[in-house]
Each structure stands twice: as structure tokens, then as C-alpha cells.
Amino acid sequence: MTQPKQPFLPLAGLTVLELPGRVELAVCGGLLASLGATVHVIEGTPRHPARYRTGKQTVHPRQADDIALRADVILASPDVCLFPVRSREDTIRCEITAYGNSGPLAGRPDSEALVQARAGIADTTGRPEGAPCLTGAPFVGMETALYAASAILAALRHRDATGQGQRIDMALYDVAVNALLTFLPLAFIGAEARRAGNRHPTLAPWNAYRAADGWVLICAPTDDQWRRLCGVMGRPDMALDPAYDTTTARFRNVAALDAAINAWTGAHPVADVVARVGAAAIPCGAIHALTDLAGDANLLHRRSLVPDEDGKFLVRNPIRAIGYDVPPVEGSSTPPLPKPARPRAMADIRVLEIGMNTVAPLACRHLGALGAEVIKVEPPTGDSNRVNMPLRDSDGQSYVFALSNTDKHGIVLDLRAPDDAAILWRLVDTADVVIENLKPGSLSRLGFGADAIRARRPGIVHCSVSGFGHDSAWPGRPALDTVVQALSGAMAATPVDGMPTKAGISIADQLGGQFGLLGILAALYWRDRTGSGVTLDIAMQDCTVWATQSAFDALEPGARLTTCLNGWIAVEAPVDMAHLSRDAALKACTARGQAVAPVLSVAEVLAAPQTAARALLLEVPTADGSHWTVLGSPLKLSATPARVRSAMPRLGWPDPLVTALTASTREAHDA
């Protein structure tokens, strides 16, 4: 008889005390509980939605000191609630606040909405010709909780190696500034980095279109995709029209282009549009209403949603380990795992990144900052982000690529060439982690699928991040950030003038990378105790539904955006400030005791004293003698700080470490 699968619970035996405070604490505690930790939450904690209390143990405040003295981790948010407890020297204390414990804004108990305003998120969300917007779900807070869980796991691995506890200083502001990555290049070159609605800042067609019975998202930015879309629409003439026959021409004439596509989609139901466009291998999807998620084929296939007793849905942790059951939502009573026999810090971890664009590169730049040795494997043409506009005038290198790829070594390999494939196998033989975010099946066809790698290296951690997962109702379906936002309820959560609207920041891409980071750290924690490797299958759709889940609940209205003579403010009370300047409006609201923040542009955020105080922009060198301005890490650990030290050089620049490594493994293999 086949034994039922057990869930993947790498944190079994870990004790966490969640003190009263921000909802982000509750979200972080929920992530740790879903990975097996025993999480105690203090009775009387602010009444966050019930979904964030699931799987935790409620304790009386009088028990807090006793639990704190045996807790491995304490979660606190001192900007909104001071709840002192005693703790041991080896305890990990993670504080989540609006602005962190340094800088001129330290200690302000601002809400997510006010942070979105002050950190440029609101100014980059909404229609180009319209007002700035707050996102309909608290994506900055969800990302902060996710990063906090990763920082905790990194700190625990260090504690296991040294016996040393530490403090973690997580700020919503730091995470929000990091989320602006795709907007920063425009600000760096002096261009205006502003909201683009559902359009892409530089590519077309890429937008939400009204169908006969709803909304559909279509992204066909390449010349080949555009020609195929013209064929699907029965408009082959448009593919040949000089107004649309190049990327530049299409973007220049985007209004007429979108009108033509809208004319076609408007004559067909959503299902028909998605079927026909999808059959042409063009990224597309229905824009789900929140109520549609329960019937989504892929979410059903992956068992991502769990109905609760109130008829609402709980969302499982998106980290899926192959060979294990889906993560529980009710917590765990699994006995503790043994202590690691050979504890290691992140500096002893080698990671192979086989990825493009945002997802795997995001996970790996944080692993690199935490001390891991990251080797990025690129094809002869390079990561596609190397040609992502704008390019630097001095050398033609891409700002986005530099921002996305810090603290990494690099090697160029053509995996179709036997000699290069052999080099990759030699690198795999020395690696602790492999992460990839290519189209599902791509690496398997080249002989480097998860099964082949784990068969050769059973103790390795293999992480795949894709739009809809390898175990999917839609295997091989192409995915882009905006398509995943559409299919995850994220766009429906932010309606603007009746139109579902994407978050300006690339939340689906970012969340995929962030869950990849957390999954890898959890799998390494598991391997330290069991010696077993893990294969992770993470779907960006699962990740984005997880981050959207607060929109399922009927919440009290929060801050709203109000226009001023020369800008906007976010204020947590209805006010009329149209007759005042922004500075005067801020002073007036503050004098009334109203929580308020300015809506800042990306350029203003980059120049803000808080950004400098938190070291969120750094100048770092490259191996080929250049330098870049890049993002500082939002992971602020006191004893093992995440340090961003370098950016990657131009494609093909010889890396001494990788050259020596491949040479030594070749010699060992030949011997």
C-alpha cells in the first residue's frame, strides 16, 4: 500500500513568538508556520484577518516571557507596538517597521499606503494620463514579510554554525525602493519614470483589452509574436504596415495599435480570445475577478486555495517540494528535526543560476549579498536583460541588467555544444543549489532537467520558478509578469476608472524570485539536518495569489490620495487640499494629527534622505573596470549583514574563479 505523502516542513521544531504589531508580522509568522515552525501569537493581538492567525497557537500575555526565553525567533514591530520580553543571546529577533531603525523617518508608524506614497509605488501605478494609485492589495507589506522570513532563515543557519543570535531590521520602505528596479534606469538617465497603466514602458502591444464579456491581457512585443497576432486577428496587412513593422514603430503608434486590437477582442468572448491567441504561443490571459480564482484550472490543479469555515479561501504557501504533499494551512505538530551535523554559513554555499530577466536573478542577487558564491550561466547571446533599454551611452550596457545581477560570477555556455554541456555538469558537481526560471521543459530537453541533476547529485537543492509551475494544468504556457498579475486577481484588486490595472512594480516577477529565495533557504536548512536534497517547483501565479489574498477580505478603507496644487498626498482621513501646495498640505494634516505622506516620484525617492540613510543606492565596481549605481539589500542583519559588493561585467569577460573551478574539475574528472 502506498504511503501518503508528507508535507515539506523544514522548520519543524523551531519555536517562534509573534508579538503584537503590524499585519506583516502575522504574515511572516504564517509563512514560518506553513514551513513547520510552531508559532505562538499573543492573545489580544490586533485583530488581523483570521487568515493570518491560521496554524498558530494563541497564548496569554503573561506567558510571553517564558516562551520568549525558549524561542528561536521573536517577531516584533516596535514602531506600532512596544511589547518588551526577555530573550536569550542566541535568539533571532526580527523587527518589521515602516522605515527601519535608522534615518530621519525611523520610528514613524506609517501604514503600507503611506509607505507606498513616500516610496514611489503610488506614483508608478495607474493610468498615464490619470492620478497616481495605491495598489488594491498590500504588496509591499507582503513582500516585506517574505523577505523577513528569508532573512530569518539566513540568520538561523549562521546561528547553527556559530551559536550567535542577531537582530534583523526589515523596513517596508527598503523593500518598496527595491521594487522600483525597472523604473530606476529612466531616472538614472534623467527621463521621467512614471506610471504606464497596463502598457509596457517601451514595448507594444502589451495591454489590457476589452472583450465581449470581460477583459483580456495580451503581450506580443517581439516582431515574431506581432506577426502571429496579426494572423490570429485576420489582419496580416498590419504586420506589413510600416507603422507597426518594428518594435520602435509599434510603440510610437501604440494608441492606434491598441485601438485595432480592441476592435478585434471586443467582437469575441474572453475564452475565445485566450484560446486563439494562446494557440499561437503568445502570452495572454483572462483578467480574473477575485471571485474567478476559485475556478481557475491551474489553481485547482495545484491545490493552491483552501476554503475556510466562513466560505472564504485560505492560500497555501507557494513553495512546493517535489515528492512531498502540498503545504498545510493548519500548522504542524511534526517532531523536531535533528541538529545539523555539519553546520555551514551562506559563505560556503555555491549557487548556479540558469535564468533570465527578473526571477532567478533576483533570488540570486540576494543570495550573493548574503555571502553565497553565485555563478550565473548565460547563453552566447546573454541574458535578454543585457539589451533591455535604456542602455548606458558610454558602453552600451543595460542598466536593468546591472541592477538585477549583483554579487555574481559569470560564464557563457552553449548547452547544445557537448564541450559546454560537460563544463556545466562539472559545475553542477560542485554546487549546492541550482535555480532556473526558463520555460518549463527547456532544460530537460538539453539534458539538464531537475530529475537528471538530482539523479547525479541527490543532495543538491534544485529550484524551478515558472509562470504556472512544472506540475500544471497549463504545462509550457508562456508567462510574463503582467499576464500572471491578470490571472492572479492582482489586477482586479486595483480597478482604475473601471479597468483592472496592474501594479506599476513587477510584483509577479518579484514574488517569484522572493519565494525562490525563501524556498532555497528553507531547503538548505532541511538539508543541513537530514542530508537530503530537495526539488522545488514554484509557480508565479501561486505567489501572486498569495500576495493578493488580503483583497479577499472586506477591510476598512485606509489612506486615500488627495490632490494638491503641485502634487498629491496620501492621508488617512478625508480632506480637501486642492487649494494648498503639497508642503502646505502636509503641514496642515500633521497639525491636525492626521497620518500623512507625500506622493513622491521615483526621482524624488532616489534623492530622499531616508534612501541615503538606509544605504539603498550604492556605487559598486565591475571586474572589467567599470562601475554601476545599484540597489542596496533590504535584508538588514546585524551580525551577518547582506553586502552588495559588485556588479557583473560585460558578457564573456573571463572570470578567474570560474576559470579555475572548471579547470580543476576537468583535471579531477580526467584523473
XYZ file of C-alpha atoms in Angstrom:
671
model
C 0.000 0.000 0.000
C 1.392 3.408 -0.967
C 2.130 5.642 1.992
C 0.544 9.106 1.809
C 2.914 11.943 1.070
C 4.055 14.058 3.983
C 4.279 17.854 3.685
C 7.656 19.568 3.395
C 8.240 21.012 6.887
C 11.905 22.014 7.132
C 11.313 24.240 10.178
C 9.791 21.504 12.352
C 10.893 22.000 15.952
C 11.515 25.726 15.543
C 9.731 27.951 18.077
C 8.584 31.435 17.073
C 6.999 34.117 19.254
C 4.926 36.642 17.314
C 4.405 39.791 19.375
C 1.512 42.216 18.837
C 2.042 44.610 15.966
C 1.813 45.029 12.225
C -0.036 42.647 9.960
C 3.316 41.964 8.249
C 4.406 40.177 11.450
C 1.375 37.938 11.172
C 2.127 37.213 7.509
C 5.759 36.373 8.282
C 4.684 34.180 11.190
C 2.240 32.410 8.886
C 4.997 31.662 6.376
C 7.174 30.172 9.113
C 4.231 28.125 10.441
C 3.487 26.741 6.973
C 7.103 25.536 6.808
C 6.724 23.633 10.083
C 7.596 26.109 12.840
C 5.494 26.313 15.998
C 4.314 29.924 16.103
C 2.890 31.434 19.295
C 0.831 34.601 18.933
C -0.096 36.776 21.902
C -3.774 36.848 22.838
C -5.257 40.271 22.228
C -3.006 40.941 19.268
C -4.644 43.474 16.894
C -7.445 41.707 15.090
C -5.791 40.992 11.811
C -7.870 38.946 9.343
C -8.412 35.378 10.510
C -6.379 34.002 7.596
C -3.219 35.316 9.273
C -3.934 33.516 12.563
C -4.420 30.109 10.981
C -1.965 27.441 12.098
C -0.729 29.356 15.162
C -1.064 28.838 18.907
C -2.621 31.661 20.926
C -1.057 32.345 24.335
C -1.826 34.710 27.212
C 0.392 37.805 27.522
C 1.632 36.505 30.910
C 3.230 33.563 29.063
C 5.185 35.792 26.699
C 8.420 35.922 28.727
C 8.519 32.161 29.242
C 8.010 31.489 25.539
C 10.478 34.220 24.557
C 13.194 32.559 26.653
C 12.845 29.330 24.677
C 12.007 30.864 21.311
C 14.372 30.580 18.379
C 12.793 33.621 16.718
C 10.915 36.657 18.029
C 8.861 38.817 15.643
C 8.193 42.431 16.643
C 7.192 45.789 15.170
C 8.267 48.428 17.700
C 7.101 51.370 15.583
C 3.461 50.484 16.297
C 3.638 48.360 19.471
C 6.248 48.156 22.236
C 5.956 44.773 23.960
C 9.226 44.070 25.822
C 10.159 40.446 26.503
C 13.296 38.744 27.782
C 15.274 36.590 25.371
C 18.434 34.512 25.062
C 21.637 35.691 23.396
C 21.220 33.194 20.557
C 17.675 34.302 19.715
C 16.903 35.812 16.319
C 14.843 38.986 16.799
C 13.240 40.234 13.588
C 11.682 43.687 13.625
C 9.384 44.790 10.798
C 8.684 48.521 10.713
C 7.722 51.153 8.183
C 11.160 52.759 7.831
C 13.636 50.692 9.855
C 15.667 51.774 12.866
C 17.777 54.414 11.101
C 17.249 57.530 9.026
C 15.087 60.625 9.546
C 11.847 58.629 9.231
C 12.791 55.918 11.753
C 10.016 55.258 14.243
C 7.151 56.684 12.172
C 4.283 54.175 12.441
C 3.123 54.713 8.860
C 0.782 52.297 7.155
C 1.522 50.421 3.944
C -0.430 53.048 1.996
C 1.688 55.918 3.310
C 4.871 53.983 2.548
C 3.616 53.302 -0.991
C 3.152 57.049 -1.404
C 6.529 58.034 0.030
C 8.477 55.291 -1.788
C 7.255 55.912 -5.338
C 4.919 52.916 -5.629
C 1.761 55.041 -5.903
C 3.285 57.367 -8.489
C 4.154 54.414 -10.743
C 0.699 52.780 -10.549
C -2.301 53.954 -12.565
C -3.085 55.336 -15.996
C -0.502 57.582 -17.701
C -2.932 60.458 -18.040
C -4.598 59.886 -14.674
C -3.933 60.126 -10.967
C -1.416 58.056 -9.003
C -2.932 54.986 -7.343
C -2.421 52.764 -4.348
C -2.396 49.061 -5.145
C -5.556 47.209 -4.163
C -3.626 44.670 -2.098
C -0.707 45.421 0.257
C 2.009 44.058 -2.000
C 4.841 45.961 -0.298
C 3.944 44.530 3.095
C 3.590 41.017 1.712
C 6.993 41.270 0.043
C 8.474 42.620 3.295
C 7.115 39.661 5.266
C 8.537 37.311 2.656
C 11.981 38.924 2.761
C 11.845 38.852 6.573
C 11.279 35.087 6.538
C 14.296 34.676 4.246
C 16.461 36.850 6.493
C 15.391 34.759 9.487
C 16.442 31.529 7.780
C 19.810 33.022 6.836
C 20.280 34.125 10.449
C 19.324 30.676 11.751
C 21.930 28.998 9.541
C 24.537 31.390 10.954
C 23.348 30.667 14.500
C 23.656 26.936 13.908
C 27.231 27.482 12.751
C 28.325 29.885 15.495
C 25.764 29.912 18.308
C 25.302 33.637 17.673
C 21.900 35.298 17.594
C 21.246 38.619 15.918
C 18.723 41.322 15.107
C 17.066 41.779 11.746
C 15.857 45.242 10.766
C 13.246 44.961 7.986
C 11.611 48.105 6.593
C 8.677 48.366 4.207
C 10.377 51.421 2.716
C 13.540 49.485 1.837
C 11.507 46.783 0.115
C 9.439 49.340 -1.789
C 12.537 51.126 -3.102
C 14.000 47.779 -4.209
C 10.722 47.064 -6.011
C 11.261 50.123 -8.230
C 14.102 48.363 -10.076
C 12.570 48.543 -13.560
C 11.815 52.266 -13.147
C 15.262 53.280 -11.894
C 17.052 53.236 -15.279
C 14.799 56.001 -16.599
C 15.511 58.111 -13.530
C 19.238 57.418 -13.855
C 19.304 58.908 -17.376
C 17.191 61.908 -16.410
C 13.963 60.699 -18.028
C 10.626 60.717 -16.236
C 9.799 57.350 -14.671
C 6.028 57.319 -14.357
C 3.018 55.076 -14.491
C 2.103 53.399 -17.763
C -1.289 51.881 -16.917
C -1.370 48.330 -18.256
C 1.052 49.124 -21.038
C 4.740 48.294 -21.031
C 7.039 51.343 -20.718
C 8.841 50.557 -24.009
C 7.115 47.636 -25.800
C 3.838 47.126 -27.699
C 1.367 45.541 -27.955
C 1.199 44.928 -24.217
C -2.079 45.919 -22.616
C -5.475 45.007 -21.233
C -8.175 44.816 -23.908
C -11.937 44.661 -23.505
C -13.523 41.500 -24.879
C -17.232 40.925 -25.414
C -17.722 39.626 -21.867
C -14.733 40.823 -19.843
C -11.095 41.812 -20.008
C -8.104 40.035 -21.513
C -4.367 40.720 -21.282
C -2.243 40.274 -24.433
C 1.543 40.701 -24.687
C 3.052 40.309 -28.174
C 6.094 42.607 -28.129
C 8.506 40.752 -30.423
C 8.309 41.023 -34.201
C 7.522 37.317 -34.486
C 4.764 37.447 -31.849
C 3.286 40.522 -33.525
C 3.139 38.778 -36.903
C 1.418 35.795 -35.304
C -1.086 38.038 -33.531
C -1.898 39.764 -36.836
C -2.607 36.333 -38.300
C -4.886 35.412 -35.394
C -6.814 38.681 -35.813
C -7.119 38.195 -39.572
C -5.098 41.359 -40.156
C -1.915 40.242 -41.980
C -1.817 43.719 -43.531
C -0.892 45.235 -40.159
C 2.229 43.076 -39.925
C 3.491 44.667 -43.156
C 2.401 48.223 -42.360
C 5.470 50.464 -41.738
C 3.568 51.972 -38.806
C 3.790 48.641 -36.975
C 6.561 46.553 -38.537
C 9.244 47.242 -35.896
C 9.306 47.418 -32.113
C 10.024 51.139 -32.233
C 7.243 51.819 -34.750
C 4.677 49.868 -32.749
C 5.489 51.749 -29.571
C 5.395 55.097 -31.390
C 1.910 54.276 -32.718
C 0.651 52.435 -29.659
C -2.700 54.248 -29.450
C -3.737 53.225 -32.968
C -2.313 49.758 -32.394
C -4.326 49.242 -29.216
C -7.474 50.542 -30.912
C -7.130 47.933 -33.666
C -6.631 45.120 -31.164
C -9.552 46.352 -29.055
C -11.772 46.292 -32.135
C -10.954 42.615 -32.618
C -11.137 41.497 -28.969
C -14.411 43.359 -28.473
C -16.095 41.100 -31.013
C -15.178 37.874 -29.182
C -15.704 36.418 -25.714
C -12.705 36.202 -23.379
C -12.424 32.415 -23.638
C -12.288 32.577 -27.426
C -9.629 35.318 -27.437
C -7.451 33.444 -24.932
C -7.800 30.157 -26.814
C -6.899 31.639 -30.193
C -4.082 33.893 -29.002
C -2.701 31.211 -26.686
C -2.701 28.656 -29.506
C -0.286 30.979 -31.316
C 2.091 30.758 -28.304
C 1.548 34.410 -27.425
C 1.447 35.311 -23.707
C -2.135 36.140 -22.810
C -4.769 35.508 -20.192
C -8.172 36.421 -18.877
C -8.107 39.143 -16.258
C -9.632 37.245 -13.369
C -12.007 38.846 -10.939
C -11.224 37.788 -7.374
C -14.300 35.549 -7.456
C -12.922 33.750 -10.529
C -9.880 32.389 -8.699
C -11.788 29.516 -7.070
C -12.487 28.069 -10.521
C -9.075 28.690 -12.079
C -7.875 25.432 -13.638
C -4.259 25.790 -12.580
C -5.016 26.859 -9.009
C -7.328 23.844 -8.721
C -4.667 21.564 -10.206
C -2.036 22.800 -7.743
C -4.490 22.834 -4.785
C -3.458 26.408 -4.063
C -6.688 27.524 -2.359
C -8.384 26.003 0.686
C -11.962 27.005 1.634
C -12.347 28.026 5.273
C -15.360 27.738 7.551
C -16.579 31.216 6.551
C -16.688 30.341 2.869
C -13.589 32.375 2.080
C -10.330 30.949 0.809
C -7.000 30.449 2.516
C -3.926 30.419 0.283
C -1.230 27.791 0.696
C 2.446 28.681 0.868
C 3.580 28.633 -2.809
C 6.765 26.668 -2.018
C 6.198 23.153 -3.400
C 8.736 20.391 -2.853
C 8.501 17.542 -5.376
C 7.733 14.232 -3.658
C 6.021 15.929 -0.703
C 2.400 16.874 -0.096
C 1.232 20.463 -0.534
C 1.988 22.798 2.406
C -0.579 22.682 5.224
C -2.625 25.695 6.270
C -3.418 24.447 9.771
C 0.107 24.355 11.201
C 2.158 21.337 12.173
C 2.869 19.101 15.147
C 5.787 17.347 13.466
C 8.586 16.466 15.918
C 11.784 18.500 15.653
C 14.480 17.534 13.187
C 17.986 16.699 14.404
C 20.514 19.484 14.726
C 22.814 19.845 11.726
C 25.828 17.559 11.820
C 27.985 19.976 9.816
C 26.540 23.475 10.157
C 27.573 25.886 7.439
C 27.053 29.586 6.858
C 25.955 31.005 3.499
C 29.571 31.761 2.561
C 30.067 28.033 1.981
C 27.146 27.745 -0.449
C 27.651 27.669 -4.212
C 24.666 28.531 -6.417
C 24.268 28.015 -10.163
C 21.827 30.462 -11.740
C 20.426 29.454 -15.123
C 17.962 32.248 -15.548
C 16.833 35.278 -17.458
C 15.216 38.626 -16.771
C 13.984 39.110 -13.187
C 13.008 35.974 -11.288
C 16.084 33.773 -10.778
C 18.409 36.795 -10.949
C 16.501 38.429 -8.062
C 16.806 35.376 -5.824
C 20.485 35.035 -6.634
C 21.480 38.650 -6.108
C 20.171 38.351 -2.558
C 21.924 35.011 -2.030
C 25.112 36.668 -3.273
C 24.684 39.572 -0.860
C 24.209 37.061 1.973
C 27.597 35.575 1.118
C 26.810 32.701 -1.231
C 29.045 32.169 -4.253
C 26.740 32.644 -7.245
C 27.731 31.589 -10.770
C 25.430 32.911 -13.481
C 25.280 30.736 -16.617
C 24.387 32.689 -19.768
C 23.899 31.576 -23.386
C 26.176 33.066 -26.065
C 23.577 35.787 -26.673
C 23.469 36.624 -22.969
C 20.624 37.191 -20.552
C 17.915 39.020 -22.501
C 18.098 41.823 -19.936
C 21.542 42.729 -21.308
C 19.786 44.509 -24.184
C 16.881 45.883 -22.145
C 16.568 49.625 -22.738
C 17.813 52.105 -21.778
C 21.474 51.351 -22.447
C 24.332 53.352 -20.993
C 25.779 55.803 -23.515
C 29.386 55.158 -22.524
C 29.463 51.421 -23.216
C 26.047 50.221 -24.422
C 25.456 48.137 -21.286
C 21.989 47.775 -19.745
C 21.008 49.476 -16.503
C 18.348 46.843 -15.767
C 20.848 44.012 -16.176
C 23.330 45.678 -13.830
C 20.650 46.297 -11.199
C 19.419 42.693 -11.441
C 22.817 40.995 -11.332
C 24.996 41.990 -8.409
C 27.444 39.803 -6.475
C 27.714 37.124 -9.157
C 30.408 35.381 -11.169
C 29.615 34.559 -14.790
C 30.239 32.038 -17.530
C 28.941 31.793 -21.104
C 27.906 28.299 -22.206
C 26.102 26.937 -25.250
C 24.404 23.923 -23.702
C 23.785 22.418 -27.140
C 27.560 22.069 -27.560
C 28.914 18.873 -25.921
C 32.023 20.579 -24.518
C 29.990 23.346 -22.891
C 27.443 20.846 -21.563
C 30.328 18.948 -19.957
C 31.506 22.158 -18.281
C 28.041 22.739 -16.816
C 27.986 19.197 -15.431
C 31.331 19.864 -13.768
C 29.879 22.997 -12.197
C 26.801 21.058 -11.059
C 29.132 18.576 -9.371
C 30.448 21.368 -7.121
C 27.160 23.208 -6.496
C 24.802 23.219 -3.525
C 21.930 24.918 -5.364
C 20.674 25.161 -8.946
C 17.939 27.690 -9.720
C 16.341 28.237 -13.123
C 13.398 30.196 -14.495
C 13.404 29.168 -18.147
C 10.278 27.965 -19.944
C 9.260 24.610 -18.405
C 10.911 21.739 -20.253
C 13.661 23.837 -21.864
C 16.495 22.491 -19.720
C 15.109 18.951 -19.706
C 15.337 18.870 -23.492
C 19.019 19.758 -23.151
C 19.584 17.024 -20.568
C 19.668 19.326 -17.531
C 16.224 18.830 -16.027
C 15.663 18.572 -12.290
C 15.445 14.760 -12.400
C 18.770 14.428 -14.223
C 20.536 16.832 -11.869
C 19.098 15.235 -8.707
C 19.939 11.746 -10.017
C 23.560 12.809 -10.346
C 23.592 14.946 -7.171
C 20.935 13.662 -4.731
C 21.949 16.204 -2.100
C 21.525 19.266 -4.275
C 18.723 21.834 -3.904
C 17.042 22.375 -7.273
C 14.589 25.265 -7.641
C 12.453 25.943 -10.723
C 10.330 29.087 -10.887
C 7.894 29.492 -13.775
C 4.633 31.234 -14.523
C 2.330 28.318 -13.742
C 4.616 25.594 -12.392
C 6.002 22.388 -13.850
C 3.132 20.472 -12.231
C 0.486 22.481 -14.045
C -2.855 22.407 -15.797
C -1.118 24.516 -18.451
C 2.295 22.885 -18.991
C 4.592 25.041 -21.082
C 2.220 28.022 -21.188
C 4.240 31.232 -21.748
C 4.052 33.755 -18.940
C 5.050 37.343 -18.365
C 4.629 39.408 -15.209
C 1.507 41.216 -16.409
C -0.173 38.020 -17.627
C 0.396 36.441 -14.217
C -0.984 39.549 -12.490
C -4.096 39.195 -14.679
C -4.595 35.522 -13.777
C -3.973 36.054 -10.052
C -6.617 38.629 -9.153
C -3.946 41.300 -8.662
C -5.253 43.495 -11.480
C -8.860 43.081 -10.375
C -7.839 44.266 -6.898
C -6.772 47.629 -8.367
C -9.587 48.977 -10.570
C -8.899 52.375 -12.136
C -11.844 54.057 -13.864
C -13.495 50.644 -14.200
C -10.437 48.973 -15.717
C -8.495 46.247 -13.872
C -4.990 47.680 -13.521
C -1.624 46.094 -12.873
C 0.678 47.267 -10.129
C 3.356 49.510 -11.584
C 6.063 47.421 -9.967
C 6.598 43.924 -11.384
C 5.010 42.096 -8.475
C 4.639 38.660 -10.108
C 8.274 38.564 -11.191
C 9.443 39.853 -7.826
C 7.319 37.449 -5.799
C 8.526 34.507 -7.885
C 12.120 35.435 -7.118
C 11.389 36.109 -3.454
C 9.679 32.746 -2.947
C 12.590 31.148 -4.810
C 14.923 32.763 -2.266
C 12.850 31.607 0.707
C 12.413 28.115 -0.744
C 16.156 27.713 -1.290
C 16.993 28.877 2.238
C 14.349 26.547 3.698
C 15.648 23.632 1.619
C 19.233 24.296 2.737
C 18.028 24.385 6.356
C 16.383 20.997 5.737
C 19.480 19.576 4.057
C 21.668 20.664 6.970
C 19.575 18.434 9.235
C 18.753 15.485 7.016
C 21.417 15.402 4.312
C 18.628 15.240 1.723
C 18.337 17.455 -1.316
C 15.038 18.948 -2.449
C 13.399 19.779 -5.781
C 11.246 22.912 -5.614
C 8.528 23.807 -8.141
C 7.324 27.385 -7.654
C 4.581 28.997 -9.750
C 4.445 32.768 -10.024
C 0.651 32.517 -10.180
C 0.585 30.848 -6.747
C 2.932 33.523 -5.404
C 0.829 36.403 -6.699
C -2.460 34.918 -5.459
C -0.780 34.538 -2.046
C 0.180 38.224 -2.070
C -3.314 39.269 -3.205
C -5.200 37.300 -0.546
C -5.926 40.257 1.743
C -8.168 41.603 -1.038
C -10.460 38.610 -0.357
C -11.429 40.232 2.965
C -13.738 43.211 3.440
C -11.367 45.678 5.076
C -11.916 49.178 6.407
C -10.922 51.890 3.920
C -7.366 53.064 4.543
C -5.461 56.068 3.297
C -6.604 57.861 0.179
C -4.762 60.036 -2.303
C -5.683 63.718 -2.397
C -4.626 66.282 -4.985
C -2.775 69.484 -4.106
C -1.748 72.479 -6.186
C 1.548 70.854 -7.199
C 1.148 67.171 -6.499
C -0.560 64.607 -4.319
C -0.581 63.433 -0.720
C -1.751 60.222 0.945
C -3.775 60.860 4.085
C -5.743 58.574 6.381
C -8.735 60.907 6.599
C -10.969 62.642 4.042
C -9.578 66.129 3.401
C -9.723 68.815 0.707
C -6.246 70.168 -0.012
C -6.666 71.225 -3.641
C -6.016 74.870 -2.703
C -2.707 74.180 -0.941
C 0.767 73.268 -2.120
C 1.959 69.772 -1.254
C 4.224 71.028 1.521
C 1.462 73.176 2.986
C -0.999 70.280 2.827
C 1.454 68.019 4.657
C 1.878 70.616 7.401
C -1.878 71.159 7.700
C -2.619 67.448 8.051
C 0.208 66.980 10.546
C -1.099 69.879 12.637
C -4.493 68.133 12.768
C -2.863 64.893 13.920
C -3.675 63.122 10.660
C -1.267 60.489 9.349
C 0.005 61.773 6.007
C 2.778 61.300 3.447
C 3.716 62.948 0.144
C 3.278 61.046 -3.112
C 6.868 61.106 -4.354
C 8.152 60.473 -7.848
C 10.916 57.960 -8.486
C 13.420 60.797 -8.856
C 12.329 62.261 -5.509
C 12.684 58.856 -3.849
C 16.230 58.493 -5.148
C 17.114 61.895 -3.673
C 15.319 61.331 -0.352
C 17.404 61.430 2.864
C 15.776 58.174 4.020
C 17.031 56.402 0.891
C 20.575 57.546 1.632
C 20.353 56.751 5.341
C 19.289 53.188 4.602
C 22.098 52.717 2.023
C 19.588 51.774 -0.668
C 21.720 53.121 -3.523
C 25.351 52.059 -3.795
C 28.197 52.593 -6.238
C 29.920 49.267 -6.954
C 32.682 48.147 -9.344
C 32.715 45.520 -12.085
C 35.549 43.130 -12.908
C 36.157 44.854 -16.257
C 36.944 48.203 -14.650
C 33.547 49.858 -14.850
C 31.096 50.768 -12.107
C 27.327 50.990 -11.584
C 24.807 52.502 -9.204
C 22.832 49.558 -7.811
C 20.340 48.781 -5.066
C 21.402 48.057 -1.509
C 19.951 44.979 0.142
C 16.698 45.252 2.112
C 17.915 42.352 4.295
C 19.434 44.148 7.294
C 21.055 41.553 9.572
C 23.159 42.867 12.454
C 25.784 40.096 12.740
C 25.931 38.905 9.129
C 24.903 41.936 7.067
C 23.937 41.383 3.456
C 26.552 43.341 1.499
C 26.265 44.299 -2.161
C 29.846 44.479 -3.413
C 29.935 44.255 -7.210
C 28.014 44.249 -10.492
C 28.608 41.864 -13.377
C 30.970 42.825 -16.208
C 30.193 42.737 -19.919
C 29.214 39.405 -21.482
C 32.076 36.944 -21.876
C 34.527 38.733 -19.583
C 36.753 35.961 -18.164
C 36.034 35.234 -14.518
C 39.138 33.911 -12.701
C 37.145 31.930 -10.129
C 35.016 30.147 -12.730
C 38.031 29.544 -14.978
C 39.963 27.987 -12.103
C 36.957 25.987 -10.969
C 36.218 24.471 -14.368
C 39.916 23.729 -14.897
C 40.274 21.960 -11.550
C 37.128 19.906 -12.046
C 38.292 18.955 -15.550
C 41.612 17.752 -14.124
C 39.829 15.783 -11.417
C 37.477 14.266 -13.996
C 40.355 13.339 -16.336
C 42.275 11.765 -13.474
